[in-house]
CSV table of C-alpha atoms and ligand atoms in Angstrom, one decimal:
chain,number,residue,atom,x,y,z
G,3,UNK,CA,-14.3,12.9,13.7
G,4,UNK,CA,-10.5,12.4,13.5
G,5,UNK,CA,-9.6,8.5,13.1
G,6,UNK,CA,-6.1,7.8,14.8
G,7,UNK,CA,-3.7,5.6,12.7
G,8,UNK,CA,-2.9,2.0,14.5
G,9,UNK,CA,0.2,2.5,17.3
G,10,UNK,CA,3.0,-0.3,16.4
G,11,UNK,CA,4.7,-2.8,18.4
G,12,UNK,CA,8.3,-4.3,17.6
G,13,UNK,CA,8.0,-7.6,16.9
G,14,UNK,CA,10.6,-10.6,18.4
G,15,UNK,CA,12.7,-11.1,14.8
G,16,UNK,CA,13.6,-9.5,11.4
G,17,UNK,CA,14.6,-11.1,8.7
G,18,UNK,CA,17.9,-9.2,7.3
G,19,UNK,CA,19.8,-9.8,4.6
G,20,UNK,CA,19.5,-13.5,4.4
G,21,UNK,CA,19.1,-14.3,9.0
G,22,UNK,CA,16.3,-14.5,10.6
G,23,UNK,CA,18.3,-12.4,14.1
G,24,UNK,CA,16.2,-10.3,16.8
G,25,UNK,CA,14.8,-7.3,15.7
G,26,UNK,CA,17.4,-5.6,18.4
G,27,UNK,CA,20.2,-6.6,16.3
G,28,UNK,CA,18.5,-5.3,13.2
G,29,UNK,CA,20.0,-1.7,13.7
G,30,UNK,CA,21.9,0.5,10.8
G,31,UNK,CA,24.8,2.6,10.6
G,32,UNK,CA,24.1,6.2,10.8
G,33,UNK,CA,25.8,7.3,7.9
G,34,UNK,CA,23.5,4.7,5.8
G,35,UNK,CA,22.5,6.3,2.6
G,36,UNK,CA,18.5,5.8,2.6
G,37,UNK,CA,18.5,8.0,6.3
G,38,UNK,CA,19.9,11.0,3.7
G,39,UNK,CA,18.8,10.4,0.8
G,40,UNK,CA,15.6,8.5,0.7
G,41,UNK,CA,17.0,5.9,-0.8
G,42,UNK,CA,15.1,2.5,-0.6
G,43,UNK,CA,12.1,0.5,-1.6
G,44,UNK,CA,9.7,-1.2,0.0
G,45,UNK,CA,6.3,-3.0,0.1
G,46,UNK,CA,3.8,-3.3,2.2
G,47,UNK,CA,1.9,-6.6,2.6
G,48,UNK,CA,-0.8,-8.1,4.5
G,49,UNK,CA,-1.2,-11.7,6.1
G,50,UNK,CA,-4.6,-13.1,6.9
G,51,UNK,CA,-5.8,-15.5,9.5
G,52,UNK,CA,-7.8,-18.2,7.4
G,53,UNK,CA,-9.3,-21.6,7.6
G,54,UNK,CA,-5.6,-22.6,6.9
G,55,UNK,CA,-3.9,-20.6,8.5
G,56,UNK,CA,-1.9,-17.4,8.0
G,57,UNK,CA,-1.4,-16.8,4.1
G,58,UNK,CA,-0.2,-14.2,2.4
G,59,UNK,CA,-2.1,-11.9,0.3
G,60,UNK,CA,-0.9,-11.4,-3.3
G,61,UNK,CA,2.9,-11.7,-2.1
G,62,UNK,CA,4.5,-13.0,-5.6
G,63,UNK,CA,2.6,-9.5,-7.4
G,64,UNK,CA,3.9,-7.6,-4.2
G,65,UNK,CA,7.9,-9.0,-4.8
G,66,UNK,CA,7.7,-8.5,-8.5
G,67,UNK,CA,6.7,-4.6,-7.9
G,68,UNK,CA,9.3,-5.1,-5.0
G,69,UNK,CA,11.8,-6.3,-7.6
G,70,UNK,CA,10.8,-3.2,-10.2
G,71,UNK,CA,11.0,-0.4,-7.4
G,72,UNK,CA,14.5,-2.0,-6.9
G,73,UNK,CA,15.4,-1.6,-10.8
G,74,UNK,CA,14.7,1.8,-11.3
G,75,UNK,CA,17.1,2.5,-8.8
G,76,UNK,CA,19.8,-0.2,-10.0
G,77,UNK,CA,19.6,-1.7,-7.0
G,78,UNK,CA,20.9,-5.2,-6.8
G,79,UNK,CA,19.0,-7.4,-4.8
G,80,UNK,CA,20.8,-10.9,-4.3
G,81,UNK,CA,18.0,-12.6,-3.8
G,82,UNK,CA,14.4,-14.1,-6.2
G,83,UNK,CA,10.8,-13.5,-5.4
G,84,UNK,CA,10.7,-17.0,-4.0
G,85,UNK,CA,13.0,-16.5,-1.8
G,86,UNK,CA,11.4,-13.2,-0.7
G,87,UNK,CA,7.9,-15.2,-0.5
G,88,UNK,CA,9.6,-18.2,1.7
G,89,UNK,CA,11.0,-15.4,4.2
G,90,UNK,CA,8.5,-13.5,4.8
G,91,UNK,CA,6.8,-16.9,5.4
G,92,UNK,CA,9.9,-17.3,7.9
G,93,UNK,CA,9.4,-14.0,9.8
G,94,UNK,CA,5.9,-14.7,10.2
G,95,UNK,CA,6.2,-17.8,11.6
G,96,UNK,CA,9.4,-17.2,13.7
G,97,UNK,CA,7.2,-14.2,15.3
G,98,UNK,CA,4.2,-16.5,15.7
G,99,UNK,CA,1.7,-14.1,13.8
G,100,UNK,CA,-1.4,-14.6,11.9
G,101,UNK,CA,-3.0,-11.4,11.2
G,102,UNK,CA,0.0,-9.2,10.6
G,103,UNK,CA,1.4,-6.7,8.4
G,104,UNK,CA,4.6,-7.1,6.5
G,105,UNK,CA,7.4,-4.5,5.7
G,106,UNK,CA,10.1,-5.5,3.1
G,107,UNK,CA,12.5,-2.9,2.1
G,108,UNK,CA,15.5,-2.8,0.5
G,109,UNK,CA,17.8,0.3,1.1
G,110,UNK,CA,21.5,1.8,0.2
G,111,UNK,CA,23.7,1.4,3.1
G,112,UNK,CA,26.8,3.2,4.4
G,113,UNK,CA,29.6,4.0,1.9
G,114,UNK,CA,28.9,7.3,0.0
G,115,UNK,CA,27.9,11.0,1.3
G,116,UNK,CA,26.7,12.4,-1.9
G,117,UNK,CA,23.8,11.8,-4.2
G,118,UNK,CA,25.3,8.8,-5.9
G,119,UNK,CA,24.7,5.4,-4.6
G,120,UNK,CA,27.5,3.5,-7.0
G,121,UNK,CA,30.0,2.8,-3.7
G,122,UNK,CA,26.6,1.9,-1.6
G,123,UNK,CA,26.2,-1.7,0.1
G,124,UNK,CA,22.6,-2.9,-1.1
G,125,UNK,CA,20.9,-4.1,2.5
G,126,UNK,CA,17.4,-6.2,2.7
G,127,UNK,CA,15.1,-6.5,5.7
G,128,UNK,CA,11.4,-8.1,6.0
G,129,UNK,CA,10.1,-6.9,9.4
G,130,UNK,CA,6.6,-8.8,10.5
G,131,UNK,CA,4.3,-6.1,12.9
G,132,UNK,CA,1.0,-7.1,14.5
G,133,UNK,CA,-1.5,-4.6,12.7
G,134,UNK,CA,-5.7,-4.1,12.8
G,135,UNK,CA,-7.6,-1.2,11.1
G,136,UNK,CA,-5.2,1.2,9.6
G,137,UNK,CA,-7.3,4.1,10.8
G,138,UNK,CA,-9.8,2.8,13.8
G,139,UNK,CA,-13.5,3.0,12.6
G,140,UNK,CA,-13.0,4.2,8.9
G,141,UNK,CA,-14.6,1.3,7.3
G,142,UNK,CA,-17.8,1.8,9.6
G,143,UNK,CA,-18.3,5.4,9.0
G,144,UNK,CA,-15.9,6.6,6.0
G,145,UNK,CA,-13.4,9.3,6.4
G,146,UNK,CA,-13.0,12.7,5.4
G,147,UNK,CA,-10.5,14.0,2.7
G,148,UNK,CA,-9.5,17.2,1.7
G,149,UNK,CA,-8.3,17.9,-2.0
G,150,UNK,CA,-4.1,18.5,-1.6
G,151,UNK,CA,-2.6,22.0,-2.1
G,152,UNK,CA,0.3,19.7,-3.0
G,153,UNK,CA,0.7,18.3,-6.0
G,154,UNK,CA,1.1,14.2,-6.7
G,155,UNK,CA,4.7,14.1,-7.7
G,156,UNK,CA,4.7,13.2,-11.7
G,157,UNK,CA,6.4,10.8,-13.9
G,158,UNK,CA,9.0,13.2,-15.2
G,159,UNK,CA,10.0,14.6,-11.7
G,160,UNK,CA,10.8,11.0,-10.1
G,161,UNK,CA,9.3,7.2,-11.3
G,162,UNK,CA,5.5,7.4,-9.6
G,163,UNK,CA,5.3,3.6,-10.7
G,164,UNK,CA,8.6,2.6,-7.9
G,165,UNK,CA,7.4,2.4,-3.8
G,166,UNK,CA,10.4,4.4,-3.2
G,167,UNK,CA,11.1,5.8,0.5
G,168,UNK,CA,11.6,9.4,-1.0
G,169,UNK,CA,8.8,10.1,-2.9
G,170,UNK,CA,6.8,9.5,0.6
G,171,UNK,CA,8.0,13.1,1.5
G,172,UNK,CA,5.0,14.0,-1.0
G,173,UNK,CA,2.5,12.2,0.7
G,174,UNK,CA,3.6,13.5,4.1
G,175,UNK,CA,3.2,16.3,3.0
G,176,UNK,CA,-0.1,16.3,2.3
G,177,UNK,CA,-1.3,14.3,4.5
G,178,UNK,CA,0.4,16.4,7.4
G,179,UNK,CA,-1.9,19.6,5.7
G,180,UNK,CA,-5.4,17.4,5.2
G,181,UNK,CA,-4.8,16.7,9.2
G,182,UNK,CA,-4.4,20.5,10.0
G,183,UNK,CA,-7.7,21.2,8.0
G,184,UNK,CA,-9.4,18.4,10.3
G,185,UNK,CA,-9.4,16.0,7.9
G,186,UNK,CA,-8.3,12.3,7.7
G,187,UNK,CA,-6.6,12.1,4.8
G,188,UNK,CA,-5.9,13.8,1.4
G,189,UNK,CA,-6.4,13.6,-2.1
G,190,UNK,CA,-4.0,14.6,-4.7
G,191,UNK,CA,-4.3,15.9,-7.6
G,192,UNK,CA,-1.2,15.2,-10.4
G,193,UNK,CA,-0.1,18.0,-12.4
G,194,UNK,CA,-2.3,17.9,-15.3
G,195,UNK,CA,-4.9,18.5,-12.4
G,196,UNK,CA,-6.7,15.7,-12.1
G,197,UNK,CA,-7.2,13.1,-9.3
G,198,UNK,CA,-4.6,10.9,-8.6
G,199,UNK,CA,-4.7,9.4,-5.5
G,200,UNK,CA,-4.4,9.6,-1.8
G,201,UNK,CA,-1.5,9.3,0.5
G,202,UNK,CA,-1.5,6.0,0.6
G,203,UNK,CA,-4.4,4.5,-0.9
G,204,UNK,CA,-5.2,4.8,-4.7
G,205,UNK,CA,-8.9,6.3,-5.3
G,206,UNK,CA,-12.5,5.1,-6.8
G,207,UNK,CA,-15.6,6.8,-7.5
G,208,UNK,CA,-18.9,5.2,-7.9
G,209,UNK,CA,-21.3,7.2,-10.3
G,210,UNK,CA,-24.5,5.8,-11.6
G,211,UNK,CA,-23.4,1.9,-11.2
G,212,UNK,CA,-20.2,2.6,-13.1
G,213,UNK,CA,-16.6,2.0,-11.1
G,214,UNK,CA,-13.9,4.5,-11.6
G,215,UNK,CA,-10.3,4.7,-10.6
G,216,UNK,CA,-7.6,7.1,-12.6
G,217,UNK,CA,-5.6,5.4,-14.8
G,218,UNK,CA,-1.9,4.5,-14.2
G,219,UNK,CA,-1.3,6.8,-16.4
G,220,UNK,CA,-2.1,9.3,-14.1
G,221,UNK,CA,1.1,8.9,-12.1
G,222,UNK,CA,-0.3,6.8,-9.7
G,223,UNK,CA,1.2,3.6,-7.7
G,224,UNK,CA,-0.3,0.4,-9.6
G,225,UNK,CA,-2.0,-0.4,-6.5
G,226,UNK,CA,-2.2,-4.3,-5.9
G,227,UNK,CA,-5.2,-3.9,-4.4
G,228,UNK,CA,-6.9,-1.3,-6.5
G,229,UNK,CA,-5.3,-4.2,-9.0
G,230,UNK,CA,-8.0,-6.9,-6.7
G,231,UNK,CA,-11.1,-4.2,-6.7
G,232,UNK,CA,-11.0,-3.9,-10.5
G,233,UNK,CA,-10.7,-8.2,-11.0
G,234,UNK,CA,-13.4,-8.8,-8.3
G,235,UNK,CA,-15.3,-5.8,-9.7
G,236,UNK,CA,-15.7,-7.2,-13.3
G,237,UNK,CA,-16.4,-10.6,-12.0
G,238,UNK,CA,-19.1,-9.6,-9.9
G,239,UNK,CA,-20.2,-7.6,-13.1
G,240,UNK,CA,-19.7,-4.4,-12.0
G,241,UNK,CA,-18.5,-2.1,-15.0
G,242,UNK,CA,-15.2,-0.6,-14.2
G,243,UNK,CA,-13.8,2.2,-16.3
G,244,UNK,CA,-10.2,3.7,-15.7
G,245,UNK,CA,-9.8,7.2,-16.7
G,246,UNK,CA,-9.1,10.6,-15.9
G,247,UNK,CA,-11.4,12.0,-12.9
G,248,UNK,CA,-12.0,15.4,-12.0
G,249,UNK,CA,-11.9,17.4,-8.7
G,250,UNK,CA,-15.7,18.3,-9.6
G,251,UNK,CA,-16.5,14.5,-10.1
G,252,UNK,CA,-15.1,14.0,-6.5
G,253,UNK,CA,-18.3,16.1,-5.2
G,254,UNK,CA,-21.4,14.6,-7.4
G,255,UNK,CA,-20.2,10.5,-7.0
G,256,UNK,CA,-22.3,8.4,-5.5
G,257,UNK,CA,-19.4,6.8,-3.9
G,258,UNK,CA,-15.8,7.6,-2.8
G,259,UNK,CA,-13.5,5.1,-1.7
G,260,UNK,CA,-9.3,4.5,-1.4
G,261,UNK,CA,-7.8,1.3,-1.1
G,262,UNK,CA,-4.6,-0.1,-0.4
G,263,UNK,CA,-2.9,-3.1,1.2
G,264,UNK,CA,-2.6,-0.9,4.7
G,265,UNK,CA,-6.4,0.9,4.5
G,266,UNK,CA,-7.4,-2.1,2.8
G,267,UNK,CA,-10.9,-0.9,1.8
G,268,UNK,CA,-11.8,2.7,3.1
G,269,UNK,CA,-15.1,4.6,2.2
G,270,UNK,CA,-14.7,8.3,1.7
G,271,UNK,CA,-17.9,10.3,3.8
G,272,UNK,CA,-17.0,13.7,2.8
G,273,UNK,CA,-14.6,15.4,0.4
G,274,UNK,CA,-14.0,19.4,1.0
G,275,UNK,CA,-16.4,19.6,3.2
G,276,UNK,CA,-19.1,18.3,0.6
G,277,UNK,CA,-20.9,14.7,2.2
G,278,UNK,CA,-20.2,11.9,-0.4
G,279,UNK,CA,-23.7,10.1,-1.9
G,280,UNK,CA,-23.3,7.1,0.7
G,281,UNK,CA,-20.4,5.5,2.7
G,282,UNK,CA,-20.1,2.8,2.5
G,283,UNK,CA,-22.5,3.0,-0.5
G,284,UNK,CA,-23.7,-0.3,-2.0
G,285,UNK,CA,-20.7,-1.1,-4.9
G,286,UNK,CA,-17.5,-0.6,-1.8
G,287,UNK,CA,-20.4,-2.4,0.3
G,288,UNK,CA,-20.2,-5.5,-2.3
G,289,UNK,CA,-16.5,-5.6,-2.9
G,290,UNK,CA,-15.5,-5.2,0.7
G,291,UNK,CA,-17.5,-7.9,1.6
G,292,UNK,CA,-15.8,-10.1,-1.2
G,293,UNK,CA,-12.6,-9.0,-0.5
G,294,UNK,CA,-12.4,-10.0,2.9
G,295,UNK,CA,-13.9,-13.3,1.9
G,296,UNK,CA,-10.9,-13.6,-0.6
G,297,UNK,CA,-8.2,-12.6,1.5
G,298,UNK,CA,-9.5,-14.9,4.7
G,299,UNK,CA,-9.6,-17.7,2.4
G,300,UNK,CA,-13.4,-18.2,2.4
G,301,UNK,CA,-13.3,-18.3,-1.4
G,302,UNK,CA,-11.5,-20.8,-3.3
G,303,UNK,CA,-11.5,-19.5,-6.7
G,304,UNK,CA,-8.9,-16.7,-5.6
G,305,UNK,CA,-6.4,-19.4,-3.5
G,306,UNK,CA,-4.2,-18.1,-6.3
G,307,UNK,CA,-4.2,-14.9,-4.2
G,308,UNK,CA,-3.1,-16.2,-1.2
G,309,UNK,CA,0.2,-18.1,-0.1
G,310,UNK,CA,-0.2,-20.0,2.7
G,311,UNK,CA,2.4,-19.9,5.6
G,312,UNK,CA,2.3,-23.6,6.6
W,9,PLP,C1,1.0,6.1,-2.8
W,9,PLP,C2,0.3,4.8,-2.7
W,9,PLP,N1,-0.7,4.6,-3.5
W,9,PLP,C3,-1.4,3.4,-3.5
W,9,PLP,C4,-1.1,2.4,-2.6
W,9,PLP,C5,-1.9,1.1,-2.6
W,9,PLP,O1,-1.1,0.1,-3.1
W,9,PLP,P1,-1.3,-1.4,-2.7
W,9,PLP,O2,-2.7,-1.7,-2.9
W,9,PLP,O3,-0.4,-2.2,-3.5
W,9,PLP,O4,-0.9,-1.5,-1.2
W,9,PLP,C6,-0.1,2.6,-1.7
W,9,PLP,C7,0.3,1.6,-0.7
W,9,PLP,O5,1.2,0.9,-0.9
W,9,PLP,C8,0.7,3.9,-1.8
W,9,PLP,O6,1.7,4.1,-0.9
């Protein structure tokens, strides 16, 4: 099987640097900086259709990291958190969405033609896309990953911990190679060789009623959601450790899954050709079930999660 990723649709507005204007207007300059250099930041962030309508899911934790990305790179963004939460709660509404995915980034403009971004404008955008299933009919029947030939980029090569436009060149990569070898997706390893995570998605592996996910340490994104799997885990008393995983450990778990704000919650049926335990197996089972009940509002003790756009 060979799951095709969701086709997008523009939207009627962006929100750019302070306007809510159409998203024709939203153009760049061809000499901006980010189209050479990679660089930007960005998020990626999901709304929900709930009982009260559209909220956001985890949007102040997805700003801060937002805020950090922007840092490393001494961006300066002229604009708070809050502010960032109340537009995106403006681009939603202005495009008359519910369920939708959000793209903030934050990018060097036009001004320099070199590595250096001192004499670059800092531009801001929130763009609001309708978006289902990031990859039709994964959470039914799992996917299939291949381990990488490519390595995760690590710490001391470029920050791992910033969403930074660049650094996707590594996941393209290897996700562009797993597809060749009829896969879905692919799972990198970092450079001490163990698992890091996937393109997109950070990784965990069920094994004898214990969760596992790498540690940040690992060189990994600090995954908001793989942040939600490991809070809803513990409080549904599931015993989560985070440590270094092997490539072997891949093959003998009785479970397999990524998740990320995109994927949301995707079981893993098969990794190098070897058929995972279950998938969905009973523990991704349990917490996808919860986590859509968090993030459509059905569960009141995580409202803290959610930001409502009305
Ligand atoms: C490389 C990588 N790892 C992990 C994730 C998952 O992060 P989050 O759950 O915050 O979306 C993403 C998606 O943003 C990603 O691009």
């Amino acid at each position: 099987m060979f799951l095709v990723l969701m086709p997008i649709q523009r939207t009627e507005k962006v929100w750019k640097n302070g306007k809510i204007i159409p998203w024709a207007d939203a153009s760049v300059d061809i000499m901006t900086h980010a189209l050479h250099y990679g660089t930007g930041v960005f998020e990626g962030i999901r709304c929900y259709n709930t009982p009260k309508g559209p909220a956001l899911f985890r949007a102040a934790d997805h700003y801060k990291r937002f805020m950090e990305s922007a840092k490393t790179y001494l961006m300066k963004i002229p604009y708070t958190q809050a502010q960032f939460v109340e537009a995106t709660k403006q681009v939603v509404k202005a495009n008359k969405l519910s369920d939708c995915y959000i793209r903030p980034i934050a990018f060097y403009g036009f001004g320099e033609l070199a590595p250096n971004v001192l004499n670059c404008p800092v531009e801001v955008a929130i763009i609001a896309i309708k978006f289902g299933s990031y990859m039709a009919g994964a959470k039914e029947r799992g996917i299939k990953c291949v381990v990488s030939s490519w390595t995760r980029i690590s710490p001391a090569m470029i920050p791992t911990r910033a969403k930074a436009c660049g650094q996707y060149l590594n996941s393209i990569l290897a996700v562009t190679e797993a597809k060749a070898r009829g896969a879905d997706e692919a799972i990198m390893l970092n450079a001490a060789g163990f698992v890091a995570e996937a393109s997109a998605e950070n990784i965990f592996i069920a094994k004898d009623g214990v969760l596992v996910t790498p540690p940040l340490s690992a060189g990994i994104l600090a995954g908001i959601t793989r942040d939600s799997v490991i809070a809803v885990a513990r409080d549904l008393n599931i015993p989560v450790e985070e440590r270094n995983i092997t490539r072997e450990e891949l093959y003998s778990a009785d479970e397999v899954f990524l998740c990320g704000t995109a994927g949301e919650i995707i079981p893993v049926r098969e990794v190098d050709g070897r058929a995972v335990g279950a998938a969905p197996g009973p523990l991704s089972r349990q917490l996808s079930k919860k986590f859509f009940e968090i993030v459509q509002g059905k569960d009141k003790k995580y409202f803290k999660w959610l930001d409502f756009v009305r």
